[in-house]
Coordinates of C-alpha atoms in Angstrom, one line a residue:
Chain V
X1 CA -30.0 -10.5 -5.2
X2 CA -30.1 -8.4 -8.4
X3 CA -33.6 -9.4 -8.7
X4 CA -35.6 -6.6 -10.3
X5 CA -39.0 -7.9 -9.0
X6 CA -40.1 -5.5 -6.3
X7 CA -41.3 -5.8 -2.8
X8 CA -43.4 -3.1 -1.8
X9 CA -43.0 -2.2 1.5
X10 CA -45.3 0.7 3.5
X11 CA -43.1 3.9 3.2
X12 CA -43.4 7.1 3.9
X13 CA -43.2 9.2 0.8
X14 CA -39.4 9.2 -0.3
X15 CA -37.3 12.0 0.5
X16 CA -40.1 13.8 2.7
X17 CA -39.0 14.5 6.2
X18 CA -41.5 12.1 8.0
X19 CA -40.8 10.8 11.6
X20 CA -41.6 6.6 11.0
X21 CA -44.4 5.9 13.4
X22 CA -44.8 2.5 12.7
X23 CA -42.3 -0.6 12.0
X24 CA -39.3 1.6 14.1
X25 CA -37.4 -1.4 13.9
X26 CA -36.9 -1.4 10.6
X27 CA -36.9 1.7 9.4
X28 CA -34.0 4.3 9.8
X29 CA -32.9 7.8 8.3
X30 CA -30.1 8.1 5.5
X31 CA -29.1 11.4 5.2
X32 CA -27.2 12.3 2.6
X33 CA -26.3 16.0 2.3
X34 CA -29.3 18.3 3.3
X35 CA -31.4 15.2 1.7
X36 CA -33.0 12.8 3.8
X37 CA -34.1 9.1 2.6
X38 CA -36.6 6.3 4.7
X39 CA -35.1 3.1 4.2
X40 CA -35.9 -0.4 5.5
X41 CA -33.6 -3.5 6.3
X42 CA -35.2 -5.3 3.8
X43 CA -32.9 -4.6 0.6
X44 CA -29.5 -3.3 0.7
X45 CA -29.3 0.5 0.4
X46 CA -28.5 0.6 -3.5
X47 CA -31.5 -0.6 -4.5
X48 CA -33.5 1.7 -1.7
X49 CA -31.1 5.2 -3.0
X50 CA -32.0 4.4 -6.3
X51 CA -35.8 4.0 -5.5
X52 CA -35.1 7.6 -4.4
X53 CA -33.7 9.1 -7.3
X54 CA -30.3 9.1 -6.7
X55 CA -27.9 8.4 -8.9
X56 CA -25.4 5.8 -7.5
X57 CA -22.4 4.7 -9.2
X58 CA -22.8 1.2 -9.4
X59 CA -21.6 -1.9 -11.5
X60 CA -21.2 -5.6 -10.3
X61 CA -24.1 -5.4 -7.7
X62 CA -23.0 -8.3 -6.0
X63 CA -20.4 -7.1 -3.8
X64 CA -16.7 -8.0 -5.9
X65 CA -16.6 -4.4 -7.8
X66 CA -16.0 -1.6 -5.2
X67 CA -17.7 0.4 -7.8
X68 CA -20.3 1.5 -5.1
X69 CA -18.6 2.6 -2.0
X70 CA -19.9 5.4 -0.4
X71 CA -18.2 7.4 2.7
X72 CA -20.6 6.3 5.8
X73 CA -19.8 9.6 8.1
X74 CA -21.7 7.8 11.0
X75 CA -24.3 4.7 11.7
X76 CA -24.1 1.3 11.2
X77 CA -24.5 -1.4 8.1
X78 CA -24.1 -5.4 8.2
X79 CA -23.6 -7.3 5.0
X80 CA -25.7 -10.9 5.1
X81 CA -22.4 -11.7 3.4
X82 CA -18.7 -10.7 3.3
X83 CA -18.3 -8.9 -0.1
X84 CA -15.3 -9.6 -2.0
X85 CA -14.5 -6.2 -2.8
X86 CA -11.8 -4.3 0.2
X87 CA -14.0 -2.0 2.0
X88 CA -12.1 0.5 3.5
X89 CA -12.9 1.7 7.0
X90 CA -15.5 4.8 7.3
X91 CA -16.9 3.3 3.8
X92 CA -19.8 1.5 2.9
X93 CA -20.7 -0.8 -0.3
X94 CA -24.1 0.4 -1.5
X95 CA -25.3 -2.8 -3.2
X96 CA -24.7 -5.4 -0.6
X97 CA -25.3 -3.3 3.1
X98 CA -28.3 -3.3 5.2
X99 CA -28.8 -0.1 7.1
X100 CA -28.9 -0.8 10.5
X101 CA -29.4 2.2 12.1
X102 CA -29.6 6.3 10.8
X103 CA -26.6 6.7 8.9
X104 CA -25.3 9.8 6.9
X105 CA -23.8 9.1 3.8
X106 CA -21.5 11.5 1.6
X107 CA -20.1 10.8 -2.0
X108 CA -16.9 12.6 -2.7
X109 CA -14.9 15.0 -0.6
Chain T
X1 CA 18.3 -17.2 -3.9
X2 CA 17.5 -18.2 -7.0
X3 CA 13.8 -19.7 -7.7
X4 CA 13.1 -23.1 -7.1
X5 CA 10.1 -24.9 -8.3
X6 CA 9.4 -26.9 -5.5
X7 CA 11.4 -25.6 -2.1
X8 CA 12.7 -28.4 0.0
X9 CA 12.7 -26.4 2.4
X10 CA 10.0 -27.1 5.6
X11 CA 8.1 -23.5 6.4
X12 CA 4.8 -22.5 7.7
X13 CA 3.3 -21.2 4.4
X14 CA 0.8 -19.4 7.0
X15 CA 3.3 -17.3 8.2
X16 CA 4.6 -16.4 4.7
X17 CA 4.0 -13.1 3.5
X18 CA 2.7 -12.7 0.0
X19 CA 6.2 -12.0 -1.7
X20 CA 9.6 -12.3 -1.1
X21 CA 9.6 -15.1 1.1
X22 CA 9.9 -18.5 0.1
X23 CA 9.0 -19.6 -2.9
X24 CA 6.0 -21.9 -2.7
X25 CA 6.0 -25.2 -2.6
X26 CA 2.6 -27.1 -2.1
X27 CA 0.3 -26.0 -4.0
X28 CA -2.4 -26.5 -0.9
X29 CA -5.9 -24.5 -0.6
X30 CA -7.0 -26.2 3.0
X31 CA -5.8 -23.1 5.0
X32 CA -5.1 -19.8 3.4
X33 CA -3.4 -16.8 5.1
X34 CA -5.4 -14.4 2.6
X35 CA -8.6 -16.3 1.9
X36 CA -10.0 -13.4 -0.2
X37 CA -7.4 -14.6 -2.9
X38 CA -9.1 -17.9 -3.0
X39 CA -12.3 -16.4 -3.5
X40 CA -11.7 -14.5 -6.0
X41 CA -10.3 -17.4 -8.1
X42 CA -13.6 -19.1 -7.2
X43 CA -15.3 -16.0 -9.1
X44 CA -13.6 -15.6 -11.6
X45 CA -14.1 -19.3 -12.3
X46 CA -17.6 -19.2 -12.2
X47 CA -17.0 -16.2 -14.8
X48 CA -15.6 -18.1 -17.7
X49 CA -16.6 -17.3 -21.1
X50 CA -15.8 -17.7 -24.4
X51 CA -15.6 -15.2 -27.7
X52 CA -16.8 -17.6 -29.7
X53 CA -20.1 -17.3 -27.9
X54 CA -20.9 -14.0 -29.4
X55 CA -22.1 -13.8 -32.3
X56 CA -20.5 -10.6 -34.7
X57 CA -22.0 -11.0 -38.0
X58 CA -24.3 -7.9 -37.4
X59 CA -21.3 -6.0 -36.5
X60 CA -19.6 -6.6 -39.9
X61 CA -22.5 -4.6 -41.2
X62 CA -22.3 -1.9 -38.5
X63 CA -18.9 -0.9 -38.7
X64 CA -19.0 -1.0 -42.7
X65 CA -21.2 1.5 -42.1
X66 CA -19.5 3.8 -40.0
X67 CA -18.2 7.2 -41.0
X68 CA -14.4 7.1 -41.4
X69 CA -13.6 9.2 -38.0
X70 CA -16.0 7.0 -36.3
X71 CA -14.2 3.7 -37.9
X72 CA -10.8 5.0 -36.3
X73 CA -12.3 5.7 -33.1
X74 CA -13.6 2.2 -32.9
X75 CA -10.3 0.6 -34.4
X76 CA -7.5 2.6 -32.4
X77 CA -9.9 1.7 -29.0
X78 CA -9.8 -1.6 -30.3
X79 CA -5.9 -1.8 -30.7
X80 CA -5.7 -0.1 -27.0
X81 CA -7.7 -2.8 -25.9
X82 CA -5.8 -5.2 -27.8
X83 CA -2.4 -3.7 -26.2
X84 CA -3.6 -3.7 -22.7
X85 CA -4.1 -7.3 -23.0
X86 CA -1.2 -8.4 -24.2
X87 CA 0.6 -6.9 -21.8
X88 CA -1.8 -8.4 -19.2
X89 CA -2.4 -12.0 -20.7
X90 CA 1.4 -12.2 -19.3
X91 CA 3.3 -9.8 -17.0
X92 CA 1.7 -11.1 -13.8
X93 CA 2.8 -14.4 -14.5
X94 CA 6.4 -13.1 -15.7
X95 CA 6.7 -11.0 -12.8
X96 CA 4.8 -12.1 -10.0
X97 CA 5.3 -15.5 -9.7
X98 CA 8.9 -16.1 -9.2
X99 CA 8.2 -13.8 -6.0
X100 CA 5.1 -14.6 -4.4
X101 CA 5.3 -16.9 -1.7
X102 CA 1.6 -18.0 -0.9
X103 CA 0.0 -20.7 -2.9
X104 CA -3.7 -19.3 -3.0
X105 CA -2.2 -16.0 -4.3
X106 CA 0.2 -17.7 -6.2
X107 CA -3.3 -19.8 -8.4
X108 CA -4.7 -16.2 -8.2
X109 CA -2.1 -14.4 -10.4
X110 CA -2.3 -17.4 -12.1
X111 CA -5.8 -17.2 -13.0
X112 CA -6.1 -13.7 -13.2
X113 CA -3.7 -13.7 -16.4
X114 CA -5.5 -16.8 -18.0
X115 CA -8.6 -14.9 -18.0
X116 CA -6.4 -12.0 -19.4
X117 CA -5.8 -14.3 -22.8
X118 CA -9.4 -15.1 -23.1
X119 CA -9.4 -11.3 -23.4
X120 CA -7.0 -11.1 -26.4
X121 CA -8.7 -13.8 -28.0
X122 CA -11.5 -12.4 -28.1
X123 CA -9.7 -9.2 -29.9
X124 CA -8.5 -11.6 -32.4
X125 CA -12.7 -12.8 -33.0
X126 CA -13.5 -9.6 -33.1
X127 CA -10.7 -7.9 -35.8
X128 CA -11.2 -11.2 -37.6
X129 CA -14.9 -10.5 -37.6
X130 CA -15.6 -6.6 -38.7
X131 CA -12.2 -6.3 -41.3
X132 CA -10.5 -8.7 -43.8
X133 CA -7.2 -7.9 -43.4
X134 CA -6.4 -8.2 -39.6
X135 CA -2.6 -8.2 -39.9
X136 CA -2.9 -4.4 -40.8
X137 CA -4.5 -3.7 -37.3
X138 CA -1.8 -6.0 -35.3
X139 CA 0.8 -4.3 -37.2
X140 CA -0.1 -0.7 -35.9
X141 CA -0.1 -1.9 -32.5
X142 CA 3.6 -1.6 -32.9
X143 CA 4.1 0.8 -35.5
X144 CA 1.7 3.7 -33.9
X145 CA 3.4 6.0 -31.7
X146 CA 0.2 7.1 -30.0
X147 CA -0.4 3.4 -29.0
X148 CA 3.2 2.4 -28.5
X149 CA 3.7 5.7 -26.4
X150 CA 0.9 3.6 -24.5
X151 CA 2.9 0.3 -24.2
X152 CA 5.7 1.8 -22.5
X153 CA 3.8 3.3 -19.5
X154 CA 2.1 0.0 -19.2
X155 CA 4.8 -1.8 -18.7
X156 CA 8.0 0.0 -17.6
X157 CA 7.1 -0.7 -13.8
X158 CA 6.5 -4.5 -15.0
X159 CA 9.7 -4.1 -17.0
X160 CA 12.0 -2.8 -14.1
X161 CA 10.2 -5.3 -11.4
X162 CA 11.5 -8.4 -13.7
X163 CA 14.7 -6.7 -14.1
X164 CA 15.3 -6.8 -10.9
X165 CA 14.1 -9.9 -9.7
X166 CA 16.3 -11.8 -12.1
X167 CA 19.5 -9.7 -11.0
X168 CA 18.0 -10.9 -7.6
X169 CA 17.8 -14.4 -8.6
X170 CA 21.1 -14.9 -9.9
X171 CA 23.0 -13.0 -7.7
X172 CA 21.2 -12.0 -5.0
X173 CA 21.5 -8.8 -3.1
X174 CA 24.4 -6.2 -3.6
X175 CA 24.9 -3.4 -6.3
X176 CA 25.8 -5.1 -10.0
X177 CA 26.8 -3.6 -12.9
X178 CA 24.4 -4.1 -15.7
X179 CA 25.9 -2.9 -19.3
X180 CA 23.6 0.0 -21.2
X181 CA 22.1 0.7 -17.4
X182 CA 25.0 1.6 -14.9
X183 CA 25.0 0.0 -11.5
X184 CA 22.0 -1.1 -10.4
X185 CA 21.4 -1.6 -6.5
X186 CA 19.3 -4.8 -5.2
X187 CA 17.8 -4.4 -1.8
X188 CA 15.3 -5.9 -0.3
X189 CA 14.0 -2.6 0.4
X190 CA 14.5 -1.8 -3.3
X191 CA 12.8 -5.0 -4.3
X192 CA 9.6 -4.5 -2.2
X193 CA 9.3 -0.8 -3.4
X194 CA 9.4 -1.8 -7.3
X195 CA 6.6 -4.5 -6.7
X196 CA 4.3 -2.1 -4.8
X197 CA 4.6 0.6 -8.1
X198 CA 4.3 -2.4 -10.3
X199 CA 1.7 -3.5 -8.4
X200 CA -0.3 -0.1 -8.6
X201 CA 0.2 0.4 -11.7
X202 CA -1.4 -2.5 -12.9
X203 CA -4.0 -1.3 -10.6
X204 CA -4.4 1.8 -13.0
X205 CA -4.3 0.0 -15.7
X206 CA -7.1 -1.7 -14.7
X207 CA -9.0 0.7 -12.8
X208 CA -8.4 3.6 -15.0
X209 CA -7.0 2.7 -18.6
X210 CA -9.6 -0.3 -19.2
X211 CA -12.7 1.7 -18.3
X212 CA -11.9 4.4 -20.8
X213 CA -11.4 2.5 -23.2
X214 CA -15.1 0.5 -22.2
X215 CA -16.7 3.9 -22.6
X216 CA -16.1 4.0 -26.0
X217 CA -16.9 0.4 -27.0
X218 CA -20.6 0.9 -25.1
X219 CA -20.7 4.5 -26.7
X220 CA -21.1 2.5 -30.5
X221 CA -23.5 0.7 -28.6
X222 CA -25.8 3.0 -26.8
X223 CA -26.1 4.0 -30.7
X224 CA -27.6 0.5 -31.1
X225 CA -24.1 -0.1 -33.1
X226 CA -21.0 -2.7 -33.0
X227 CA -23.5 -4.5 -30.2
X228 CA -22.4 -7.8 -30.6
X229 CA -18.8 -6.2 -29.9
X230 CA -20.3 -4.6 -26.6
X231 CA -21.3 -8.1 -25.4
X232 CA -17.5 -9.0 -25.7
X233 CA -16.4 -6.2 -23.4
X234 CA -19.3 -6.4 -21.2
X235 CA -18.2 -9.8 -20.2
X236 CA -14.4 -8.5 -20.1
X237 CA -15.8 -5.5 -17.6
X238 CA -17.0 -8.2 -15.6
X239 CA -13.5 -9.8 -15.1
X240 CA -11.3 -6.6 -15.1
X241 CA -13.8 -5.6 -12.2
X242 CA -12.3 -9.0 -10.3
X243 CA -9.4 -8.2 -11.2
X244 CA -9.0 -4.5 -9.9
X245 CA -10.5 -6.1 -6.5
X246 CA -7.6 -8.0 -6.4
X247 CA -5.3 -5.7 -6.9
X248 CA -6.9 -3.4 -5.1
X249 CA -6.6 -6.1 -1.9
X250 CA -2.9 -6.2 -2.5
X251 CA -2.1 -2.9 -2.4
X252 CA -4.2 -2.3 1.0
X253 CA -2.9 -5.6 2.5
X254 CA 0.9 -4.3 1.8
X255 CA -0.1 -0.9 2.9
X256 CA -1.9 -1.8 6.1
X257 CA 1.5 -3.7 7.2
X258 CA -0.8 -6.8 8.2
X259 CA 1.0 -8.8 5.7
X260 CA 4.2 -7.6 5.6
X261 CA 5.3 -4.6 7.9
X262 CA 8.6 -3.7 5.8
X263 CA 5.5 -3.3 2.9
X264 CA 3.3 -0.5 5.0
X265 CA 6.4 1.3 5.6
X266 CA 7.2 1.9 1.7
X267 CA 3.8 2.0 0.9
X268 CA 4.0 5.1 2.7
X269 CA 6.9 6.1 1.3
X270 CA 6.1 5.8 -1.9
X271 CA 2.8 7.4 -1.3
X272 CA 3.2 10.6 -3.7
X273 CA 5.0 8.3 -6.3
X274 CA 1.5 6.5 -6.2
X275 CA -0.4 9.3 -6.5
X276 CA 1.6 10.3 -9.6
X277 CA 1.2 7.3 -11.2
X278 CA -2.7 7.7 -11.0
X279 CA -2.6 11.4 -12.2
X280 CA 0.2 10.9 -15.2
X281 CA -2.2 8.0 -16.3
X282 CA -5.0 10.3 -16.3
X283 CA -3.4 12.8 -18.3
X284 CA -2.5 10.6 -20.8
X285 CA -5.8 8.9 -21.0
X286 CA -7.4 12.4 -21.8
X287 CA -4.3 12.7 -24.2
X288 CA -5.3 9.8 -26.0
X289 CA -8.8 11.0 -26.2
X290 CA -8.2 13.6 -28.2
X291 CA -6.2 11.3 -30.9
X292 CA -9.5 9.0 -30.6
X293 CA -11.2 12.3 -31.6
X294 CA -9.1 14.1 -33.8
X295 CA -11.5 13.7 -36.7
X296 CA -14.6 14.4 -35.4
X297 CA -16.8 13.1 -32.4
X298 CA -19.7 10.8 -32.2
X299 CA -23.2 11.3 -31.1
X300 CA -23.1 10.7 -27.4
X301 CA -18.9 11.2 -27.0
X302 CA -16.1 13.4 -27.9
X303 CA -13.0 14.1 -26.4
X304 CA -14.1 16.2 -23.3
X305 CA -17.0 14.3 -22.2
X306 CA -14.5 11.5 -22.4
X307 CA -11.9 13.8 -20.9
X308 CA -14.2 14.1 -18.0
X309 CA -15.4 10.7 -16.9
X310 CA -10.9 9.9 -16.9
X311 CA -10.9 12.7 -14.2
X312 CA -14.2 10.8 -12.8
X313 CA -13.2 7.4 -12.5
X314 CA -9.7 8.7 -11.3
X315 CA -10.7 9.9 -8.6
X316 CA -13.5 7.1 -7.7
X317 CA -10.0 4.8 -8.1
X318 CA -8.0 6.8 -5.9
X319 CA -10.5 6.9 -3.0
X320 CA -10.5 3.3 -3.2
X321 CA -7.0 2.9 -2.4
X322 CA -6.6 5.2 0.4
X323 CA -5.4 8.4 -2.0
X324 CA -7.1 12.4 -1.9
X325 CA -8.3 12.7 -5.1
X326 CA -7.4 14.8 -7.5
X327 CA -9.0 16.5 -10.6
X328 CA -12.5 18.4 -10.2
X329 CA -15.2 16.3 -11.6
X330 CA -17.3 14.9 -9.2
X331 CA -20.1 13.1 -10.9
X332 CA -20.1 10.8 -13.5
X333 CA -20.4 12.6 -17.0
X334 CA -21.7 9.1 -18.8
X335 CA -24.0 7.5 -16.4
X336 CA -25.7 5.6 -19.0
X337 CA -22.0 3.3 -18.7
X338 CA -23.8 1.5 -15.5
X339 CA -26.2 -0.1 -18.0
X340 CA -23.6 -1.4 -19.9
X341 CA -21.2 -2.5 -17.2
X342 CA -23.6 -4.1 -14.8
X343 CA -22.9 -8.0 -15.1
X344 CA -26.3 -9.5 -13.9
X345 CA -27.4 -8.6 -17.3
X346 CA -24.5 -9.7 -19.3
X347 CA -26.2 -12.8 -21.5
X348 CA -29.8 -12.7 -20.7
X349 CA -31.5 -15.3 -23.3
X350 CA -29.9 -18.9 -22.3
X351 CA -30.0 -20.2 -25.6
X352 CA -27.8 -17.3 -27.0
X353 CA -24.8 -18.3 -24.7
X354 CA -23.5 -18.8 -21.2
X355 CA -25.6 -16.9 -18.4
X356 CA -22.9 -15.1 -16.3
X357 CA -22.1 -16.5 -13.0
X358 CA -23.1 -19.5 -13.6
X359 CA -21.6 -22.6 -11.9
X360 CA -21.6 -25.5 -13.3
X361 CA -22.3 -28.7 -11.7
X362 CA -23.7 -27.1 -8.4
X363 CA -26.0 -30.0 -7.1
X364 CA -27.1 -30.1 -3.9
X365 CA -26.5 -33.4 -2.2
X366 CA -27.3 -32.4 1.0
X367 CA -30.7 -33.5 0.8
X368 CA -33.2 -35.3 3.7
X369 CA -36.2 -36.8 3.0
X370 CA -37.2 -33.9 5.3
X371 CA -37.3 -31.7 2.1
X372 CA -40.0 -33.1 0.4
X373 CA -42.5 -32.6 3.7
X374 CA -44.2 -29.9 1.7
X375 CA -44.6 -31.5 -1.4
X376 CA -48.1 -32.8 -2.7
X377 CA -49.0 -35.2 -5.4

């Protein structure tokens, strides 16, 4: 999953406040902040932040390292699979979640 | 109770919580109270390396090279490492297993600490490999009071946990006098309350201590120095990462009460003690990186950027277990660390060595004749 070939998807120009006309399905809102990123269900949201220039703490990639947990303030994620790392409630891991809907998202307190 | 090796006894191990019940007995992986436990053993087994793999001959050069200051910052991070790792390679064996009472976390502790040698021998490979006298460097493991100071808050909650669990062992609960140390009380309550300290501070250790000391190893290397050494401690990153997972699980199963409820109740308890066991670590982390420093910095490092990603990854650590955090940096001073921890790219050419993760024997037998449909000759 830590592939570093890309799939380019149709986006809106990152961090521009765009409403997604087309593909609603699949595209939702992270807002982080006063920031606002378009992101798609097709890569987890690591991947996608990054994309967008923001620096995410990050290390195993594949779920075991807790290294990426980020507070999810409200909005939904799946994980295709159960990541070994404990994922506390109102938390997220970065490098293995879907966005399922708009989220926000906060770092620290 | 004292520990059996096989209990006779006829229990529901499902029902057992994951220490201070009974001791195990069948060592049986079919059904697992705490699957995660087994998972993680099935990582870490698809994580196994060996020093010998990495090649250090360019090293030899490198640190010959060094500037003296830069030569003790490398060697005294080295004999931290070496330390942590000793301690590691067997305290969750000594201490956990007489107590634990489920057989999937019983392989884990297990497993966790044999990864823990590989660890120190690749220390050994490594001193061996860059100076020609490594007795010199074992030695001041012991004799150093900075480093020593280090080995006794590594391993005074082990210490006291194994105290008390042989007290336990041979005479069960009640108040005993113990020469040199007064009377000490065994409760079960007591008991409980020295795992779940040992048990976080082993997840400080890990969480905090190691990475501090990884900063430094990947700091020679970002130089394009000592890389052959940075290989090493990539792959041990990629273990202590399990491994803080683990303990990590532990100390949220015991304090969610899911497990055992007796465990959420001192869990919360001993909540402040916990948080003082994260910050005191810091401190002396940042302490010791200003003896890494003392004679001078190197490019990239010195003792307050180091100072600073301590305060970092302590608070990053105590989110992650359910604690406020603490000190005032919020971002991460050394970003260029992700590189270097980031285990998909640990090993890249497969003729140098092992590529990480990977499994050995994984053949798919499930195969139909089906799967060749699309195939054209």
């Amino acid at each position: 999953m830590t592939s570093t070939s890309k799939v380019e998807h149709f986006q809106p120009e990152l961090g521009e406040q765009t409403t997604p006309t087309q593909d609603k399905d699949q595209v939702h809102r992270v807002l982080l902040g006063k920031k606002q990123i378009l992101v798609t269900e097709d890569e987890p949201l690591l991947i996608q932040l990054e994309r967008a220039g923001i620096h995410v703490e990050y290390q195993c990639r594949e779920g075991y390292c807790s290294s990426c947990s980020i507070k999810l303030l409200w909005g939904q994620v799946s994980y295709p699979f159960e990541p070994l790392a404990w994922v506390q409630s109102g938390y997220l891991l970065a490098c293995c979640a879907i966005v399922k809907s708009d989220i926000e998202i906060a770092f620290f307190d | 109770m004292s520990y059996s090796t096989f209990n006779r006894k006829h229990f529901d191990s499902m029902k057992e919580p994951m220490f201070f019940g009974e001791n195990v007995n069948v060592a049986r992986y079919d059904q697992q109270k705490h699957p995660i436990f087994e998972k993680l053993i099935e990582k870490q087994l698809s994580f196994f390396w060996r020093p010998e793999e990495v090649d250090l001959s360019t090293d030899r050069k490198d640190f010959q090279r060094l500037e003296e200051h830069e030569q003790h910052i490398f060697l005294s991070n080295l004999k931290y490492q070496t330390l942590l790792d000793s301690v590691q390679g067997r305290s969750p064996n000594v201490a956990l297993l007489p107590i634990v009472s489920l057989p999937e976390l019983e392989t884990w502790i297990e497993t966790w600490s044999f990864s823990e040698t590989i660890h120190s021998r690749s220390y050994t490979h490594i001193i061996r490999n860059i100076v020609n006298d490594p007795t010199k460097i074992f030695d001041d493991i012991v004799n150093n009071e900075e480093i020593t100071k280090r080995a006794d808050s590594v391993s005074k909650y082990y210490d006291r946990l194994i105290e008390m669990v042989n007290l336990y062992n041979t005479m069960g609960l009640g108040t005993f006098h113990v020469p040199g140390k007064g009377d000490v009380e065994i409760s079960m309550h007591a008991l409980k309350k020295a795992l779940y300290l040992t048990v976080a501070s082993v997840n400080v250790l890990e969480a905090i201590r190691f990475y501090v000391s990884f900063a430094c190893s990947f700091a020679f290397a970002e130089r394009t120095l000592m890389e052959g050494n940075a290989k090493i401690i990539k792959l041990i990153a990629r273990d202590e990462a399990l491994h803080l997972t683990g303990t990590q699980h532990m100390l949220n199963l015991m304090a969610s009460g899911k497990d055992d409820p007796e465990m959420a109740i001192i869990a919360a308890e001993c909540k402040d003690e916990i948080r003082h066991i994260f910050i005191e670590a810091a401190e002396q982390e940042k302490e010791w990186a200003s003896y890494l420093f003392k004679d001078g910095s190197m490019i990239g490092l010195n003792a307050q950027i180091l100072g600073q990603y301590v305060e970092y990854i302590s608070n990053v650590r105590m989110q992650a277990v359910g604690l406020d955090t603490h000190f005032e940096t919020k971002h991460n001073p050394i970003p260029w660390i992700n590189a270097w921890l980031v285990s998909d790219n640990v090993q890249v050419a497969p003729q140098e060595a092992e590529i990480s993760s990977y499994l050995v024997g994984q053949i798919d037998n499930d195969l139909d004749e089906s799967d060749f449909d699309d195939f054209d000759l």
